[in-house]
Short mmCIF file of C-alpha atoms and ligand atoms in Angstrom, two decimals:
data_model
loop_
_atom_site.label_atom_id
_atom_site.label_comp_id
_atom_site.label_asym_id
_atom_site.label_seq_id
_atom_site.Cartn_x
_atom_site.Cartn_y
_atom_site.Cartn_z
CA UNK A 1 5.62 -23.03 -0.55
CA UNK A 2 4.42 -19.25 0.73
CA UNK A 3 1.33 -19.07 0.74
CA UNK A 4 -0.37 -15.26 0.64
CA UNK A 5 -3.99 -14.30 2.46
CA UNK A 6 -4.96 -11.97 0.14
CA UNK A 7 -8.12 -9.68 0.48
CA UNK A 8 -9.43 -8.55 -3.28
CA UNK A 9 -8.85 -4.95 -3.53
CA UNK A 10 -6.21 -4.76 -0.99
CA UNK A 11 -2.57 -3.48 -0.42
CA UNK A 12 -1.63 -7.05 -0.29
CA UNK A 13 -0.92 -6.69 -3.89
CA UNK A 14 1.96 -5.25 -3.38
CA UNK A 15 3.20 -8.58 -2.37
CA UNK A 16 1.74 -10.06 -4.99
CA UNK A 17 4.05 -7.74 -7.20
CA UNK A 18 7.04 -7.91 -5.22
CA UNK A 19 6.69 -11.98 -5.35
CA UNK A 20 5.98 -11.71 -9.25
CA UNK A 21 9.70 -9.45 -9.49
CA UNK A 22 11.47 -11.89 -7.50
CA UNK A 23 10.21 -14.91 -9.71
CA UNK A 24 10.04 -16.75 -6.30
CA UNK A 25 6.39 -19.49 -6.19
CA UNK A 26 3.75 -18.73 -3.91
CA UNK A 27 0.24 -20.33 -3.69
CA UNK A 28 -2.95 -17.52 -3.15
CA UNK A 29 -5.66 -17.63 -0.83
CA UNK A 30 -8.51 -15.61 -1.81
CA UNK A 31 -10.56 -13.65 0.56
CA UNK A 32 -13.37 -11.14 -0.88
CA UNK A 33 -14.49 -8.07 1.43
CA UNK A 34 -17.89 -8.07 3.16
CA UNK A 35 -20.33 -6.20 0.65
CA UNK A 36 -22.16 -4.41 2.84
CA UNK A 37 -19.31 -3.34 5.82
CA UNK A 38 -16.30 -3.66 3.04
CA UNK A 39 -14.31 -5.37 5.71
CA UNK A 40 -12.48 -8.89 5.46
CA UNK A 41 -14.50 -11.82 5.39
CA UNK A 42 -14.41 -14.13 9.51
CA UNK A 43 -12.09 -16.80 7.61
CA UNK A 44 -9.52 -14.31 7.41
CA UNK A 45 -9.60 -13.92 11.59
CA UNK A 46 -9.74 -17.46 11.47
CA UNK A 47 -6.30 -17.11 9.83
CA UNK A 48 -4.56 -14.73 12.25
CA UNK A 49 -6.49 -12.76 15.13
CA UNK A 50 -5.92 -9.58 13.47
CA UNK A 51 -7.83 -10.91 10.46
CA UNK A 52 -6.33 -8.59 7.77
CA UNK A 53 -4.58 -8.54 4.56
CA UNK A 54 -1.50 -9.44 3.83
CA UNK A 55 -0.28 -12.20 5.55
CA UNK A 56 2.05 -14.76 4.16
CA UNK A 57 2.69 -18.32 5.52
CA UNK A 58 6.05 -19.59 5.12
CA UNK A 59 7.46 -22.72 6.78
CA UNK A 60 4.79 -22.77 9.12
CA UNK A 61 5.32 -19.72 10.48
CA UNK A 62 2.46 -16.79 9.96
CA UNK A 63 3.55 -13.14 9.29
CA UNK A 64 1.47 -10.09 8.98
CA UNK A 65 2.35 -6.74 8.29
CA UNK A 66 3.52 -5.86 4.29
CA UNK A 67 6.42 -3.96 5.61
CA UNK A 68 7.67 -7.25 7.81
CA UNK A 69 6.93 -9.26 4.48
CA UNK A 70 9.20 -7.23 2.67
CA UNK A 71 11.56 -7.95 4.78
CA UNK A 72 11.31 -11.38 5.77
CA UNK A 73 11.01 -12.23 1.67
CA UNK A 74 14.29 -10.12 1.05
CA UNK A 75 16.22 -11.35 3.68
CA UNK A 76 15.01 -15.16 2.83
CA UNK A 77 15.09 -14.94 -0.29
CA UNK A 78 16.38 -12.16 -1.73
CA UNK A 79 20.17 -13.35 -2.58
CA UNK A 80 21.63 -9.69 -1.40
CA UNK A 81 18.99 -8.23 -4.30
CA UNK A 82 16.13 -5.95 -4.02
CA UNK A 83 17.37 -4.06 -1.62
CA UNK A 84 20.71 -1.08 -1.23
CA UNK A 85 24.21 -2.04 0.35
CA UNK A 86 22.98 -1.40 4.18
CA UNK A 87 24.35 1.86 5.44
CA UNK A 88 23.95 3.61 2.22
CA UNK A 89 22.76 6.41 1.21
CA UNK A 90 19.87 4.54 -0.93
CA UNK A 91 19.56 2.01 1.92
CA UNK A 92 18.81 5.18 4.48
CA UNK A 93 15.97 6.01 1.50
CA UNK A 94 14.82 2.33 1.86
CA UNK A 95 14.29 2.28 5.40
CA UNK A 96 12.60 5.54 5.43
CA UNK A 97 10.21 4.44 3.13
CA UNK A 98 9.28 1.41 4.25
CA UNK A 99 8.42 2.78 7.51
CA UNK A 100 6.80 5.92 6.07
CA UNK A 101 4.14 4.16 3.83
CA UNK A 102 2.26 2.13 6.91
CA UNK A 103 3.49 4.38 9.53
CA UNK A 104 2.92 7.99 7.75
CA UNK A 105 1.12 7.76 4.52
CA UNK A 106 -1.49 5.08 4.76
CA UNK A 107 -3.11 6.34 8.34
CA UNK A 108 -3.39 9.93 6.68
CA UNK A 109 -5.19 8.09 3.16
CA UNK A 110 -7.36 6.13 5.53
CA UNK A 111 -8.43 8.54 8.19
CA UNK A 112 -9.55 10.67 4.77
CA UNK A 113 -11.50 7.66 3.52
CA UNK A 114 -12.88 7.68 6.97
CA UNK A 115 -14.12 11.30 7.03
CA UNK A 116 -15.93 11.11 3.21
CA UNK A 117 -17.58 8.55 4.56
CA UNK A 118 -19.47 10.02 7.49
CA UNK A 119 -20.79 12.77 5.23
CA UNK A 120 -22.76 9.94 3.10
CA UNK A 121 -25.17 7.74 3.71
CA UNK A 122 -25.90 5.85 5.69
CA UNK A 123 -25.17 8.95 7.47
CA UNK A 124 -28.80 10.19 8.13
CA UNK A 125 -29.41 13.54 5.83
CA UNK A 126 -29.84 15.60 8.85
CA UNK A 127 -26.98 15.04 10.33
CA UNK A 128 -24.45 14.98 7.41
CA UNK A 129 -24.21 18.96 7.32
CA UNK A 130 -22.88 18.80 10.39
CA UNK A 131 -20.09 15.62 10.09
CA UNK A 132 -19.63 17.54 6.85
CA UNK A 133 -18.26 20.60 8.39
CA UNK A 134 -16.29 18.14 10.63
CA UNK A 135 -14.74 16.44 7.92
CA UNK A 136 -14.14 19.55 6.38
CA UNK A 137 -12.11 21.11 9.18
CA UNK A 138 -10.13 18.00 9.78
CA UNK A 139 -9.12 17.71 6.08
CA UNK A 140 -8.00 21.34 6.08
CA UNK A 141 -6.31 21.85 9.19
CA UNK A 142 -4.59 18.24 9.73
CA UNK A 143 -4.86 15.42 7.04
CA UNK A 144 -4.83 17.95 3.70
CA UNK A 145 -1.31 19.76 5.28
CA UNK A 146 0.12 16.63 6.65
CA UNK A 147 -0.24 14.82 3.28
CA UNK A 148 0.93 17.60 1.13
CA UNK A 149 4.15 16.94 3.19
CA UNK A 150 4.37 13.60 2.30
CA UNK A 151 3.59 13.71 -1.40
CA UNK A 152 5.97 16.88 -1.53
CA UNK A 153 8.38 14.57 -0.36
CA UNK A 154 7.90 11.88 -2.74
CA UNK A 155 8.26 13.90 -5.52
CA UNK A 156 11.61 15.44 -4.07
CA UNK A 157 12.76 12.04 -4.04
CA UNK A 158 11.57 11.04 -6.88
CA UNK A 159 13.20 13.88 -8.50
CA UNK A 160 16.86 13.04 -6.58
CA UNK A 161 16.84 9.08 -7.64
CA UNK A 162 14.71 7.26 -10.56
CA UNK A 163 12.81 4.74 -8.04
CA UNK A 164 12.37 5.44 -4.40
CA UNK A 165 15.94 4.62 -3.19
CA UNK A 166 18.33 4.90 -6.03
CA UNK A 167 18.36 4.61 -9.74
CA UNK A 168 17.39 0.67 -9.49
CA UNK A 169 14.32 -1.01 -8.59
CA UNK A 170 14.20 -2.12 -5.05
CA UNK A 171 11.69 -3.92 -2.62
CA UNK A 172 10.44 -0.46 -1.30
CA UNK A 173 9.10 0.39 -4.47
CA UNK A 174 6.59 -2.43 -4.47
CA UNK A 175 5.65 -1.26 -0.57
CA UNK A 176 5.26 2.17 -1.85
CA UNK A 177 3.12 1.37 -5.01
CA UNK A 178 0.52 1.49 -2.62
CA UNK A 179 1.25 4.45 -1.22
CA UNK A 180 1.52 6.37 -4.71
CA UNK A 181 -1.93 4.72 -5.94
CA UNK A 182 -3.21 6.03 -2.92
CA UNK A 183 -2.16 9.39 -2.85
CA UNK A 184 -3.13 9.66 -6.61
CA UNK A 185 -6.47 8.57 -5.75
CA UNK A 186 -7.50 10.49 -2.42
CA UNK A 187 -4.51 13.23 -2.34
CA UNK A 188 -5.05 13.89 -6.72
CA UNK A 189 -1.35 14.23 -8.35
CA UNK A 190 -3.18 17.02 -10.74
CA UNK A 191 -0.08 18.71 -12.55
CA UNK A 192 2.24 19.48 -9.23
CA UNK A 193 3.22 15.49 -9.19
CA UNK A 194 4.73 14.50 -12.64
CA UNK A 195 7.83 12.17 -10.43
CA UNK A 196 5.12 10.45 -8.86
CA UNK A 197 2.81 10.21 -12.12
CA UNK A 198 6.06 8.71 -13.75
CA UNK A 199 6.44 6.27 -10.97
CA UNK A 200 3.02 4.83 -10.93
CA UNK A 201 3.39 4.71 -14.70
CA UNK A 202 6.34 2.74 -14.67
CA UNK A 203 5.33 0.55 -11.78
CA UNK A 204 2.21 -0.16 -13.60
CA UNK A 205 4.10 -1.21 -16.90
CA UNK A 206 5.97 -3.79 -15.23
CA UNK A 207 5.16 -7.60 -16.29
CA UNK A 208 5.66 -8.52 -12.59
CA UNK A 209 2.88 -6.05 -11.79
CA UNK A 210 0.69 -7.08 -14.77
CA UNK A 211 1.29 -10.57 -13.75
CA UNK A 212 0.38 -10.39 -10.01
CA UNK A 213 -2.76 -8.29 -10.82
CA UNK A 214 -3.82 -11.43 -13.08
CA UNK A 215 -3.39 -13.61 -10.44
CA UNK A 216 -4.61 -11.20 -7.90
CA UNK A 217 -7.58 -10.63 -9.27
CA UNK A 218 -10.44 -7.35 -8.49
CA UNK A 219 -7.83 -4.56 -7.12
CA UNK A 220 -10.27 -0.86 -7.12
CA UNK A 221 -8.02 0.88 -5.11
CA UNK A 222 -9.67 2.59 -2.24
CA UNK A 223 -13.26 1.26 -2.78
N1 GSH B 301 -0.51 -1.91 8.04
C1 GSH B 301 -1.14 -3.14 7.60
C2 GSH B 301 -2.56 -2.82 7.19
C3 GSH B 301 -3.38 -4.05 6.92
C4 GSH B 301 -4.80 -3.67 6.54
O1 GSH B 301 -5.46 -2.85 7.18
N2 GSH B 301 -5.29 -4.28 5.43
C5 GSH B 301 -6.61 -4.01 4.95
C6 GSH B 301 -6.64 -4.20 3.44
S1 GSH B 301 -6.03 -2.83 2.55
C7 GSH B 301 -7.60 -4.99 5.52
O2 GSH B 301 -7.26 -6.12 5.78
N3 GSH B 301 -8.84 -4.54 5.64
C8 GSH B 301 -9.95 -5.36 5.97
C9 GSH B 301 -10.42 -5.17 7.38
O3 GSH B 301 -9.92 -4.30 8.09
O4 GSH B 301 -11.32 -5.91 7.77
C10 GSH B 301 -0.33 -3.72 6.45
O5 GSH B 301 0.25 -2.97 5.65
O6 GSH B 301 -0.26 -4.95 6.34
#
């Protein structure tokens, strides 16, 4: 039986979700963040030394790393589904997304959570005008361009195929539902992002997403 460490709130629901499509069973282990530092709780170090969220357990073997659990669940399991004919054109889409939501989108969402935060408190008062001028600069002159690239991207895709490679639901769109919430909620879609608006709307209507947010539980993206 898999078994999934999942932190509430997390981007291990997108496991959750890609489980729930594939109909395959999987037990939960529930792990709620720290209130005060928002980090994962000791018990999930205890787990695996890297102590984060996801992590699946499968015939005794421990894997980290949503993109690797995409992969290990559709090679295992995946009956040549969920995923293009390798070499193809929608398969070159897959692999670039898969990479490009840990390796390019989610540093840029998290590096801006990162800089809001040091222009709050606990941030004392006095110094917040200056990490707020800090945060400022970084936003406009790296993270701000280098996501616009990203999200500009998305919707081009989004605008060449229905789902993020091809016209048929594949594993990558459950690793980049994360990515989309994400960019909706720190990047804003505003009107310039309809393709990616449609995609969170239809990822969102799914039963299998529906499902795994029931067993999931508390997801506030971003908190
Ligand atoms: N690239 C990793 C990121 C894992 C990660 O940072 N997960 C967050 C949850 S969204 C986490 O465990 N945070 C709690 C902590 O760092 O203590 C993946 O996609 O699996």
């Amino acid at each position: 039986m898999i078994i999934v460490h999942h932190l509430e709130h997390s981007r291990s629901q997108r496991v959750l979700f890609l489980l729930e499509e594939m109909g395959l069973e999987y037990e939960i282990k529930h792990y709620k963040r720290d209130p005060r530092t928002n980090l994962a709780p000791a018990e999930l170090k205890a787990a695996h030394p890297l102590g984060k969220s996801p992590m699946i357990e499968d015939d005794g073997k421990m894997i980290p790393e949503t993109g690797a659990i995409i992969e290990y669940l559709v090679y295992k399991y995946g009956e040549g589904k969920w995923s293009p004919e390798p070499g193809s054109d929608d398969w070159m889409h897959y692999s670039y997304w898969m990479h490009a939501a840990e390796g390019s989108i989610a540093p840029l969402l998290v590096m801006k959570l990162i800089f809001s935060k040091i222009t709050q408190p606990p941030v004392p008062f006095f110094v917040r005008p200056i990490t707020k001028k800090v945060s400022q600069q970084i936003n406009r002159s790296y993270i701000g361009p280098s996501l616009k690239g990203l999200m500009d991207l998305m919707e081009q895709q989004l605008t060449d195929t229905q789902w993020f490679a091809g016209n048929e639901f594949s594993a990558v769109d459950a690793m980049m539902s994360f990515a989309a919430e994400g960019v909706a909620v720190r990047g804003s879609l505003g009107d310039r992002y309809p393709k990616i608006q449609a995609f969170l709307d239809a990822v969102h209507s799914r039963p299998a997403f529906k499902r795994a947010l029931e067993r999931g539980g508390p997801y506030d993206l971003m908190s």
